[in-house]
Short mmCIF file of C-alpha atoms and ligand atoms in Angstrom, two decimals:
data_model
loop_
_atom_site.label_atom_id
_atom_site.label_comp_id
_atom_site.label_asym_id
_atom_site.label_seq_id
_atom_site.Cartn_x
_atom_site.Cartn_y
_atom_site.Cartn_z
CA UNK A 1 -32.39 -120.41 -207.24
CA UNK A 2 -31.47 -122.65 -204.20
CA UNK A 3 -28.15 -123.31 -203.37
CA UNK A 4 -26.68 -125.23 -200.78
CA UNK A 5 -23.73 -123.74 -198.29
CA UNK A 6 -21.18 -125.31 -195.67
CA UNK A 7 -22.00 -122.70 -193.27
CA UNK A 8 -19.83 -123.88 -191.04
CA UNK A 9 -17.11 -126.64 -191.15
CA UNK A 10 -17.48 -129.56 -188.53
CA UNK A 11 -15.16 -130.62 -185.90
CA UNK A 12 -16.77 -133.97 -185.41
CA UNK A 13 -19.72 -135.38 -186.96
CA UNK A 14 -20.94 -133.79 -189.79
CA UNK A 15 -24.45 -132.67 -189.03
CA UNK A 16 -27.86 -130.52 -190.93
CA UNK A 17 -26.82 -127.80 -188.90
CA UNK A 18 -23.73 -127.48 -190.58
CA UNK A 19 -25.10 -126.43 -193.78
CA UNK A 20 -27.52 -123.30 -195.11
CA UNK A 21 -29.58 -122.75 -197.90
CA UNK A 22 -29.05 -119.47 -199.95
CA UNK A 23 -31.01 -117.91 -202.06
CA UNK A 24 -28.85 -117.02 -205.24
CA UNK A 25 -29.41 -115.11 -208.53
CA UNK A 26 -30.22 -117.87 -211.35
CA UNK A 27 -27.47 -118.51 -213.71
CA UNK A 28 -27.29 -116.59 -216.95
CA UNK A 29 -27.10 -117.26 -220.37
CA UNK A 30 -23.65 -118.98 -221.05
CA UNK A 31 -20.93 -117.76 -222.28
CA UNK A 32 -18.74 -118.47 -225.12
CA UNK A 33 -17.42 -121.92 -224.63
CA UNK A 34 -20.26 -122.78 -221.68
CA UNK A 35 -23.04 -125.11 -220.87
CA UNK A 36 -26.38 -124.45 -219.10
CA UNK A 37 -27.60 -126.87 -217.27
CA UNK A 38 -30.93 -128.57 -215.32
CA UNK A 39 -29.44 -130.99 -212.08
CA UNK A 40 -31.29 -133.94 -212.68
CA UNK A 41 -29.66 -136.56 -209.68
CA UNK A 42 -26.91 -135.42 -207.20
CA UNK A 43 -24.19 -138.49 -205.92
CA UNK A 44 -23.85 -138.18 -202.14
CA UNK A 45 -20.48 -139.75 -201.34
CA UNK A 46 -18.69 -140.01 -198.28
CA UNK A 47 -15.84 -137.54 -200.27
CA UNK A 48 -17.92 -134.89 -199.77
CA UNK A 49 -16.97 -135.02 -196.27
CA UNK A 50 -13.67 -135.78 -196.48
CA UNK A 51 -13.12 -132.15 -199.00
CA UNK A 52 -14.32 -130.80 -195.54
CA UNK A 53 -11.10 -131.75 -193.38
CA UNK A 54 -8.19 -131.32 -195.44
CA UNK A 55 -7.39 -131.07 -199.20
CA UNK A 56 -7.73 -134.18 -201.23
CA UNK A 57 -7.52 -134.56 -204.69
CA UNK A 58 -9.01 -130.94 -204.40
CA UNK A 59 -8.56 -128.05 -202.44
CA UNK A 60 -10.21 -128.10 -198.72
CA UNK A 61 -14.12 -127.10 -198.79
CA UNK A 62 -14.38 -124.16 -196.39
CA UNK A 63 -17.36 -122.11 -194.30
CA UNK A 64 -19.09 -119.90 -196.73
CA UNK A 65 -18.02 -121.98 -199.97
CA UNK A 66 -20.78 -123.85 -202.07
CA UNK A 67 -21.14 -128.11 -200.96
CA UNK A 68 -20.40 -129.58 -204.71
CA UNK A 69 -20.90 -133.12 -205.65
CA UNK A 70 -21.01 -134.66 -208.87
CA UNK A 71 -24.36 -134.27 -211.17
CA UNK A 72 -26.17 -135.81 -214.01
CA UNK A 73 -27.76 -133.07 -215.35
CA UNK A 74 -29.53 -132.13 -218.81
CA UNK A 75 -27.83 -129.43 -220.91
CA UNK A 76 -30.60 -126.58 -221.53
CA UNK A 77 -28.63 -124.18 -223.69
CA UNK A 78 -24.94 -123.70 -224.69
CA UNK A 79 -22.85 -121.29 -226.67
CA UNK A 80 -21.01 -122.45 -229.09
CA UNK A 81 -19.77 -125.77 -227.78
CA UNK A 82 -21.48 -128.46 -230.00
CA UNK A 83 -23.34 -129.86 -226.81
CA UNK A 84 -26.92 -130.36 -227.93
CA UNK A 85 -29.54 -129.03 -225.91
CA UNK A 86 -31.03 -131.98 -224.20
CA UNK A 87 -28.05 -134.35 -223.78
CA UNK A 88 -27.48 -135.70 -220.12
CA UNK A 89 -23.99 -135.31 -218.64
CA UNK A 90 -21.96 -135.79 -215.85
CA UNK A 91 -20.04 -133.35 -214.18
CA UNK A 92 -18.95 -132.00 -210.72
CA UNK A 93 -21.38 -128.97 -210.05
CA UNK A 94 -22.21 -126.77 -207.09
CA UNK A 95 -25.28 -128.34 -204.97
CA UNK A 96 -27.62 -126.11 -207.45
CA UNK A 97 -30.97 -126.76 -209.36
CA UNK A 98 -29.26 -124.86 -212.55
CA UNK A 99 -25.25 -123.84 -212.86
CA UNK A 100 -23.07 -122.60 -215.69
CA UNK A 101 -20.32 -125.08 -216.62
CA UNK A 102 -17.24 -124.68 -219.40
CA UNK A 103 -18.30 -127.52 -222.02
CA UNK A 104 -14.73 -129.35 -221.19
CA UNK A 105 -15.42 -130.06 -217.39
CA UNK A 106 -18.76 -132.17 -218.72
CA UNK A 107 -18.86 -135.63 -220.33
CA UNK A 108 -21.73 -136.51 -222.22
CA UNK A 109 -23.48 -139.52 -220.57
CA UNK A 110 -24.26 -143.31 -222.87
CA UNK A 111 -27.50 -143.73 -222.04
CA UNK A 112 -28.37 -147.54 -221.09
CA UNK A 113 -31.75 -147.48 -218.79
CA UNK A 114 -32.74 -145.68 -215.64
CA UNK A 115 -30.27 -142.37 -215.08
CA UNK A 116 -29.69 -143.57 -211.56
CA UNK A 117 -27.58 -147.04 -212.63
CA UNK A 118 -25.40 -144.24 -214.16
CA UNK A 119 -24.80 -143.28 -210.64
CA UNK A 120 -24.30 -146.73 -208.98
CA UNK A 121 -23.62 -149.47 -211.31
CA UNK A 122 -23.01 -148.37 -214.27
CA UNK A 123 -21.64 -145.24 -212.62
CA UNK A 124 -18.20 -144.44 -210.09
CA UNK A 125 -19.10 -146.96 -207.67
CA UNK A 126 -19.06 -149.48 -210.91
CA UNK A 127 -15.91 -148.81 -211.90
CA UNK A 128 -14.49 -147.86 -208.30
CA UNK A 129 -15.75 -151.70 -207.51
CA UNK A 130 -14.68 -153.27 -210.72
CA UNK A 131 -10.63 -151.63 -211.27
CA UNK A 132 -9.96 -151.84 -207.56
CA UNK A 133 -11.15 -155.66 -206.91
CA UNK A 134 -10.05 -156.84 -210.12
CA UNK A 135 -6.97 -154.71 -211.36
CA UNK A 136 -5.83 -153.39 -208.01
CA UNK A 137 -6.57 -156.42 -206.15
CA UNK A 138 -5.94 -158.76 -209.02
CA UNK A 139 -8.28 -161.28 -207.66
CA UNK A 140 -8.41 -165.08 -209.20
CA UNK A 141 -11.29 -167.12 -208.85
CA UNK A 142 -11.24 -169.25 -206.05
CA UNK A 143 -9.86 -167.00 -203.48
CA UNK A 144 -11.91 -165.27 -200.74
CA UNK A 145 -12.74 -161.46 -200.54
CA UNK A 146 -13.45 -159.36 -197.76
CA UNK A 147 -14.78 -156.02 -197.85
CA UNK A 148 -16.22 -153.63 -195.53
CA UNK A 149 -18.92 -151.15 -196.22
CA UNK A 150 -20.17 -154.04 -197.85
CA UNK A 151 -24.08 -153.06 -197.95
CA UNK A 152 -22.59 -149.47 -199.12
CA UNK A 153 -22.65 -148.21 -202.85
CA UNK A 154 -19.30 -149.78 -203.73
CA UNK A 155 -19.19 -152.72 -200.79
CA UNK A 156 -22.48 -154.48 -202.44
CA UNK A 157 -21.28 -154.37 -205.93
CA UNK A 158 -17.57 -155.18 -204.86
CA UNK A 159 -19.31 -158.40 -203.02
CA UNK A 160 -21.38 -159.31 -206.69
CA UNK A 161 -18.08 -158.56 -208.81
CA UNK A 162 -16.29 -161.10 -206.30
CA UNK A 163 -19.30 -163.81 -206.28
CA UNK A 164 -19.33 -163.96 -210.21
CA UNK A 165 -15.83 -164.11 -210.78
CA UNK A 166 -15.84 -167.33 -208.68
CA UNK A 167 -14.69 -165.97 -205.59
CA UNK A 168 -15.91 -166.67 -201.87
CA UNK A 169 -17.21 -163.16 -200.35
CA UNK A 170 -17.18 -162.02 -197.01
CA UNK A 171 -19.22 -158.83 -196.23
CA UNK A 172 -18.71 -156.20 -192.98
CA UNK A 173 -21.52 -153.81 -192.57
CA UNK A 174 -22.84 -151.97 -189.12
CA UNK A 175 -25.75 -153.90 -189.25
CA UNK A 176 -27.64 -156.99 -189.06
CA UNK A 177 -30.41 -156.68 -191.40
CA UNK A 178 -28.07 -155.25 -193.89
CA UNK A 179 -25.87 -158.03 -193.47
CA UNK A 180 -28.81 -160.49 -193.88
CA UNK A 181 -29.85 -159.13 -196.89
CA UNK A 182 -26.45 -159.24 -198.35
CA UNK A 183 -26.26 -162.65 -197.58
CA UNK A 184 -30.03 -163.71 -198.99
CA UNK A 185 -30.71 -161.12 -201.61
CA UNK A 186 -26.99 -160.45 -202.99
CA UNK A 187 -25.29 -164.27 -202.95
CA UNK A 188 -22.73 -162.79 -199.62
CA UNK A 189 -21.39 -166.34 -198.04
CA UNK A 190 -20.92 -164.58 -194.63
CA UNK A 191 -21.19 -161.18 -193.03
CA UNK A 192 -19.77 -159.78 -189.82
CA UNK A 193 -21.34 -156.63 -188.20
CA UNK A 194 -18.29 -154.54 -186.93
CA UNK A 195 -20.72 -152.86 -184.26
CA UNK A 196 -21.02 -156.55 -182.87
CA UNK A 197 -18.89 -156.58 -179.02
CA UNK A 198 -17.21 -159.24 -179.99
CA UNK A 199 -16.44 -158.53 -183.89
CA UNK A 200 -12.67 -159.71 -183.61
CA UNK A 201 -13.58 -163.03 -183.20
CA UNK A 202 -16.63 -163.15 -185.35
CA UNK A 203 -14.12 -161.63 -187.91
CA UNK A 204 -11.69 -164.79 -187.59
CA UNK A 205 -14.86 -167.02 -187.97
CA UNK A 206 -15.91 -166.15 -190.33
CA UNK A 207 -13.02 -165.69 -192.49
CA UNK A 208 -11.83 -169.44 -192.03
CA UNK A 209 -8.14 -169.89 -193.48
CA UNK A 210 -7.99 -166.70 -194.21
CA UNK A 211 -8.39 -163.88 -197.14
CA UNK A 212 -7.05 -163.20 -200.18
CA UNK A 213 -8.06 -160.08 -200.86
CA UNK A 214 -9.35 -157.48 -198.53
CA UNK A 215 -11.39 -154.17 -200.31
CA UNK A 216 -11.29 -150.97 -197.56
CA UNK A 217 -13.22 -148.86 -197.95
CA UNK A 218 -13.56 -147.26 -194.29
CA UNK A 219 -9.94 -147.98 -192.69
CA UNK A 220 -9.37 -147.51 -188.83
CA UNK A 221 -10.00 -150.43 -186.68
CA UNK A 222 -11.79 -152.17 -189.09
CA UNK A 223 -8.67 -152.29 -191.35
CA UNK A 224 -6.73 -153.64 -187.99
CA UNK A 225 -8.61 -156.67 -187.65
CA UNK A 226 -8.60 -157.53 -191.55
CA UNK A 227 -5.19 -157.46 -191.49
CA UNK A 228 -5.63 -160.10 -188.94
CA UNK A 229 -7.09 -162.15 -191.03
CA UNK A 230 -5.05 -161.71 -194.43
CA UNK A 231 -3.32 -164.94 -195.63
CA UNK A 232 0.59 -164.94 -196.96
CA UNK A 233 0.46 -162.87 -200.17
CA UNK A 234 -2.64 -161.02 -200.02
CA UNK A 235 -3.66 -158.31 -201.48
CA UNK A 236 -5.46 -154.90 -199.25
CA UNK A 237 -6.98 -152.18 -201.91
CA UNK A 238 -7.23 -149.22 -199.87
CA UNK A 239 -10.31 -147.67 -201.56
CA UNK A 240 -11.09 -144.96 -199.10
CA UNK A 241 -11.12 -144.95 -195.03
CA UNK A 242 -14.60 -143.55 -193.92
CA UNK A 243 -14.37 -144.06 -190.27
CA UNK A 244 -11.59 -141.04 -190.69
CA UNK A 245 -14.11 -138.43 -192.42
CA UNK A 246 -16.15 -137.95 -189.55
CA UNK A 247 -14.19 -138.36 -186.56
CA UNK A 248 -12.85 -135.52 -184.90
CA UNK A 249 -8.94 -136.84 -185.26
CA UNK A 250 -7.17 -139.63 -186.83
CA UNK A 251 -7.06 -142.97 -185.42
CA UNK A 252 -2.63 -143.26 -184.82
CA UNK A 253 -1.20 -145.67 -186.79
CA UNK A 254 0.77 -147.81 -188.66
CA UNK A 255 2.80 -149.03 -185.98
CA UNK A 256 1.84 -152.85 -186.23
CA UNK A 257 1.62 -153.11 -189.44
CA UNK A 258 4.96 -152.96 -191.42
CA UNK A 259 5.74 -156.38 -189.53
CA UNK A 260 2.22 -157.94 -190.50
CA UNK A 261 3.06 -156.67 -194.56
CA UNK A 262 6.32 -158.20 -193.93
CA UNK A 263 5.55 -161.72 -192.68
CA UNK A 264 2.52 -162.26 -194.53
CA UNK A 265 4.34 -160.91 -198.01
CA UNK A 266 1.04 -158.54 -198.27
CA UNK A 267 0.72 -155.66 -201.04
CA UNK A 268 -1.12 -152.67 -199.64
CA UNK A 269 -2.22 -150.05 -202.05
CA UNK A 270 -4.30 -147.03 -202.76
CA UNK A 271 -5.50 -146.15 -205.50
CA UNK A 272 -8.01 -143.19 -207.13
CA UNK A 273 -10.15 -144.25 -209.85
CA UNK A 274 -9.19 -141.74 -212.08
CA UNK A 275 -5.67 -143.09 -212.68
CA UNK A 276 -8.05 -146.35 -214.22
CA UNK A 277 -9.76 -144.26 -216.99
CA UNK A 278 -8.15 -146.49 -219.58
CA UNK A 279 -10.20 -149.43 -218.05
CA UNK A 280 -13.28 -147.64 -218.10
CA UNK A 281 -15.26 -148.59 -220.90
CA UNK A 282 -14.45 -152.34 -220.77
CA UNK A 283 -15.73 -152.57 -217.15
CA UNK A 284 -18.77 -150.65 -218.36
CA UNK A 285 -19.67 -153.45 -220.99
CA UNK A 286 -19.04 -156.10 -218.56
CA UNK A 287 -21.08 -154.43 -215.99
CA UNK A 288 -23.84 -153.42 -218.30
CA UNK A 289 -23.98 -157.22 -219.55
CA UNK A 290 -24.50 -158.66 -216.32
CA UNK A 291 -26.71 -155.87 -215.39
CA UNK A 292 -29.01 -156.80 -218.05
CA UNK A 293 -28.77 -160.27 -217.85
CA UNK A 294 -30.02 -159.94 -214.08
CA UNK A 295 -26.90 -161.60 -212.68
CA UNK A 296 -25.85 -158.11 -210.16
CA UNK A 297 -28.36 -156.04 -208.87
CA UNK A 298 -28.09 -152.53 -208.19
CA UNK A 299 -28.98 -150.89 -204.82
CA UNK A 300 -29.85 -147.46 -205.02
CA UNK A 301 -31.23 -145.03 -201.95
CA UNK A 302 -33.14 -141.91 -203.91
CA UNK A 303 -33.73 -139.27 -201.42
CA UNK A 304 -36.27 -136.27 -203.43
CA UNK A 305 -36.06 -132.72 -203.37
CA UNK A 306 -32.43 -130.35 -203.34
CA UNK A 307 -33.09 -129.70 -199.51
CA UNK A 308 -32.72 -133.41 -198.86
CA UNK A 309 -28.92 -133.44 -199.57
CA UNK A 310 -27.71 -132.33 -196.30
CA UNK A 311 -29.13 -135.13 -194.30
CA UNK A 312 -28.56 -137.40 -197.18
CA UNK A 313 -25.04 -136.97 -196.30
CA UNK A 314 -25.41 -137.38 -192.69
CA UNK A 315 -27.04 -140.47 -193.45
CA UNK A 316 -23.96 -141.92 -195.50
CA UNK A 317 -21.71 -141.29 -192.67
CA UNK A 318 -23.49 -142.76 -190.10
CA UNK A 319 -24.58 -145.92 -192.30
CA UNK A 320 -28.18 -144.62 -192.65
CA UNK A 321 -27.70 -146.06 -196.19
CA UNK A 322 -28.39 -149.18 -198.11
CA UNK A 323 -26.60 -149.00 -201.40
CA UNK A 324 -25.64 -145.75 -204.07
CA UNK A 325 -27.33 -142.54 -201.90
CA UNK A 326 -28.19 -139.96 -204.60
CA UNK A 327 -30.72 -136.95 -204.63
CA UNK A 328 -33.12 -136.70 -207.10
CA UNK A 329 -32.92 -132.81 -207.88
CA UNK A 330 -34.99 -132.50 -211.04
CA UNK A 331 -37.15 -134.72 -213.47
CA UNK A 332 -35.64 -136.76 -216.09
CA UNK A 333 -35.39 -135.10 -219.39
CA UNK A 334 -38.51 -134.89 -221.60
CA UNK A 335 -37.87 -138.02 -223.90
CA UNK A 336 -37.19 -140.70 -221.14
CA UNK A 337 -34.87 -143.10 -221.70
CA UNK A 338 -35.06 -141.90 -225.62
CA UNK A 339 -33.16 -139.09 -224.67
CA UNK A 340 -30.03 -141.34 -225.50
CA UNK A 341 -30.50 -140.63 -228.83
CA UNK A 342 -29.10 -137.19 -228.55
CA UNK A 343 -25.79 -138.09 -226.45
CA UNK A 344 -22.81 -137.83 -228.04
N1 LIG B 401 -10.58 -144.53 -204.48
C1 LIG B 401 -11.53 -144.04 -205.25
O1 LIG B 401 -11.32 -143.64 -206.40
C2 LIG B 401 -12.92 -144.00 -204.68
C3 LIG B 401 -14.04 -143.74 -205.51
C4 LIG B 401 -15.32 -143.77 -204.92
C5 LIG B 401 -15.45 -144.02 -203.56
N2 LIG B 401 -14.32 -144.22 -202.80
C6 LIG B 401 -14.41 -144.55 -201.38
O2 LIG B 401 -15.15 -145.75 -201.28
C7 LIG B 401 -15.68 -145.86 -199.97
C8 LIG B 401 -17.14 -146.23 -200.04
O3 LIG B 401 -17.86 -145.16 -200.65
P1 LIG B 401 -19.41 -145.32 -200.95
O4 LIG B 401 -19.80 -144.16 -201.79
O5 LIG B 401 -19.67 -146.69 -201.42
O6 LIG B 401 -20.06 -145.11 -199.51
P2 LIG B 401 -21.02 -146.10 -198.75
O7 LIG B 401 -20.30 -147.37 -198.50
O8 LIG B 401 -22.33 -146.16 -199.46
O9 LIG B 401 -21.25 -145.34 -197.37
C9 LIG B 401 -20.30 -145.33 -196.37
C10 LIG B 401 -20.50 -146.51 -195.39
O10 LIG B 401 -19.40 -146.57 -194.52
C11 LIG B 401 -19.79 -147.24 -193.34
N3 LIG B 401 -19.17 -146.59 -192.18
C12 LIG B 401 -19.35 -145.31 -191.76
N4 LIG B 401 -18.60 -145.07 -190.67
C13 LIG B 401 -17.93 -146.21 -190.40
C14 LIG B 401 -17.00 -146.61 -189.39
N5 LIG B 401 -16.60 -145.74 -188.42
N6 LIG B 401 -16.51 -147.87 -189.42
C15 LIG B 401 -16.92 -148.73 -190.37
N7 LIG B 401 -17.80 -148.43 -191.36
C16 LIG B 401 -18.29 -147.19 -191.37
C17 LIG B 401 -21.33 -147.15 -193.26
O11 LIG B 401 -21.92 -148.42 -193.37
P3 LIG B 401 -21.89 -149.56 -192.20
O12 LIG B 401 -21.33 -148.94 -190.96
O13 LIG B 401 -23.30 -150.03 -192.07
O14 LIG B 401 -21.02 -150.60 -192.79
C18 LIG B 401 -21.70 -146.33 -194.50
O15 LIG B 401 -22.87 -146.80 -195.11
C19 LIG B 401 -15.40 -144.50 -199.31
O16 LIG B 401 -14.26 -144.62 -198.50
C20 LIG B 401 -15.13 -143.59 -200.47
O17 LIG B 401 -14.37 -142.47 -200.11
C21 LIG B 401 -13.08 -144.21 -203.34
#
């Protein structure tokens, strides 16, 4: 089977050249305790860039090592585990049309529609959007929200979240006609492009008396001018900085901005969405209700094929991308949307 390499691991921009394909004996049989599995859709995020540069939450991703992402895949045999052959889960998994997992590093998936909402909405960039607006940012309704990356998997659902819990929603995004469509498709009452010349200003324009909360997803000079724009006793969630992934150093800071925290009385804080697991299944029934009541819509960019992933993640990085990027690996397991009935 396919699998796909870092061959080498950028300086600067990530690029297609930076990866190989190797040819690689298909998994065998599982062992005691272990799952074999069919990839069915592969989540590009901008993380998987990040691993490259330094360790994260995980160790650093080096030449020679396998990319991984995280997988829905369908479980096609097991030993001795109690996983039913069949059942879709979720798991992180080498960039691989089959792989060998241990049955506790898997989590059985709740089947509610298409398997891709299970990657954007009703998925990581759900929750990521739903704990850090509303429990990290603690927004109220009536206050205005900025984020950036806003036509990005987690920006356009972080703008929805804000817009139906009453909130006024500015969106950033590197470009025009994604910040149009935000603003007629997805209920966005202003957007700002930060490749615009004179995006400072357009910034303070559009942000009128200010902003309440500000979700960051991409840091670096971005994050300067919506600290700008904060008003006294704001709120930044610091969700992830991808303007740092790619760039071949660090943009220096935080020299300005211990005196803008101080004045303004602002709370600044990170968070992972993993520390939030004990909110996860109440944001999933909120976010499944207004999925299927129509009110937020999910935007999902489905590249095809294994050998797509590599410039799928280019793409991300460079804002190539209009909502959740994912790969679709493999078919959907015999049974369609049935197939729920076997998930644990
Ligand atoms: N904390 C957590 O637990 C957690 C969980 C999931 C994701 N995240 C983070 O959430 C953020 C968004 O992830 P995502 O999956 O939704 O990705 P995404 O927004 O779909 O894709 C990244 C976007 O970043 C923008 N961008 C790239 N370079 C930029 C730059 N130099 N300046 C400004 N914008 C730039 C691009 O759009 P435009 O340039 O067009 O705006 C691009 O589309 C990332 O930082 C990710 O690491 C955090």
């Amino acid at each position: 089977v396919n699998t796909i390499v870092l061959a080498e691991r950028p300086e600067g921009a990530l690029e297609e050249a930076h990866f190989s394909t190797v040819d690689v004996p298909a998994p065998s049989s599982p062992g005691p305790g272990e799952v074999l599995c069919r990839t069915v859709l592969l989540s590009i995020d901008p993380a998987n860039r990040a691993w490259m540069r330094q360790a994260t939450y995980r160790p650093r991703l080096d030449a020679g090592q396998p990319m991984e992402g995280f997988v829905l895949a369908e479980v096609v045999a097991q030993n001795g585990t109690g996983v039913i052959p069949g059942a879709v889960v979720g798991c992180t998994a080498p960039w691989q049309e089959y792989f060998v997992a241990p049955a506790q590093a898997v989590r059985p998936i709740r089947r509610r529609g298409p398997l891709e909402r299970h990657l954007s909405v009703l998925g990581f960039s759900g929750l990521t959007a739903y704990v850090g607006l509303l429990e990290v940012g603690a927004l109220e309704a009536g206050e205005t929200v900025l984020v950036s990356a806003a036509g990005g998997s987690v920006g356009h659902l972080v703008g929805q979240i804000a817009r139906l819990k009453g909130a006024r929603v500015i969106g950033i995004s590197g470009s025009d006609d994604k910040n149009a469509m935000l603003e007629a498709d997805l209920g966005f009452h202003a957007t700002v492009n930060h490749r615009s010349p004179r995006f400072a200003a357009e910034l303070r324009s559009a942000c009128g008396d200010g902003v309440d909360v500000y979700f960051d997803n991409v840091g670096g000079p971005v994050l300067s001018a919506a600290l700008e724009q904060m008003r006294t006793h704001g709120r930044v969630v610091c969700c992830g900085a991808v303007s740092q992934y790619d760039a071949p150093r660090a943009t220096p800071g935080p020299a300005g901005v211990p005196t803008i925290l101080v004045t303004k009385r602002l709370r600044m804080q990170g968070f992972l969405l993993q520390d939030h697991s004990k909110s996860w299944s109440a944001a999933l029934e909120e976010l499944g209700r207004w999925v299927g009541e129509g009110r937020i819509r999910a935007l999902e960019d489905v590249r095809v094929g294994l050998e797509s992933a590599p410039t799928a993640l280019v793409d991300v990085l460079a804002g190539r991308n209009v909502g959740k990027v994912m790969v679709r690996v493999g078919s959907d397991p015999a049974g369609g949307i049935g197939g729920a009935r076997r998930d644990r």
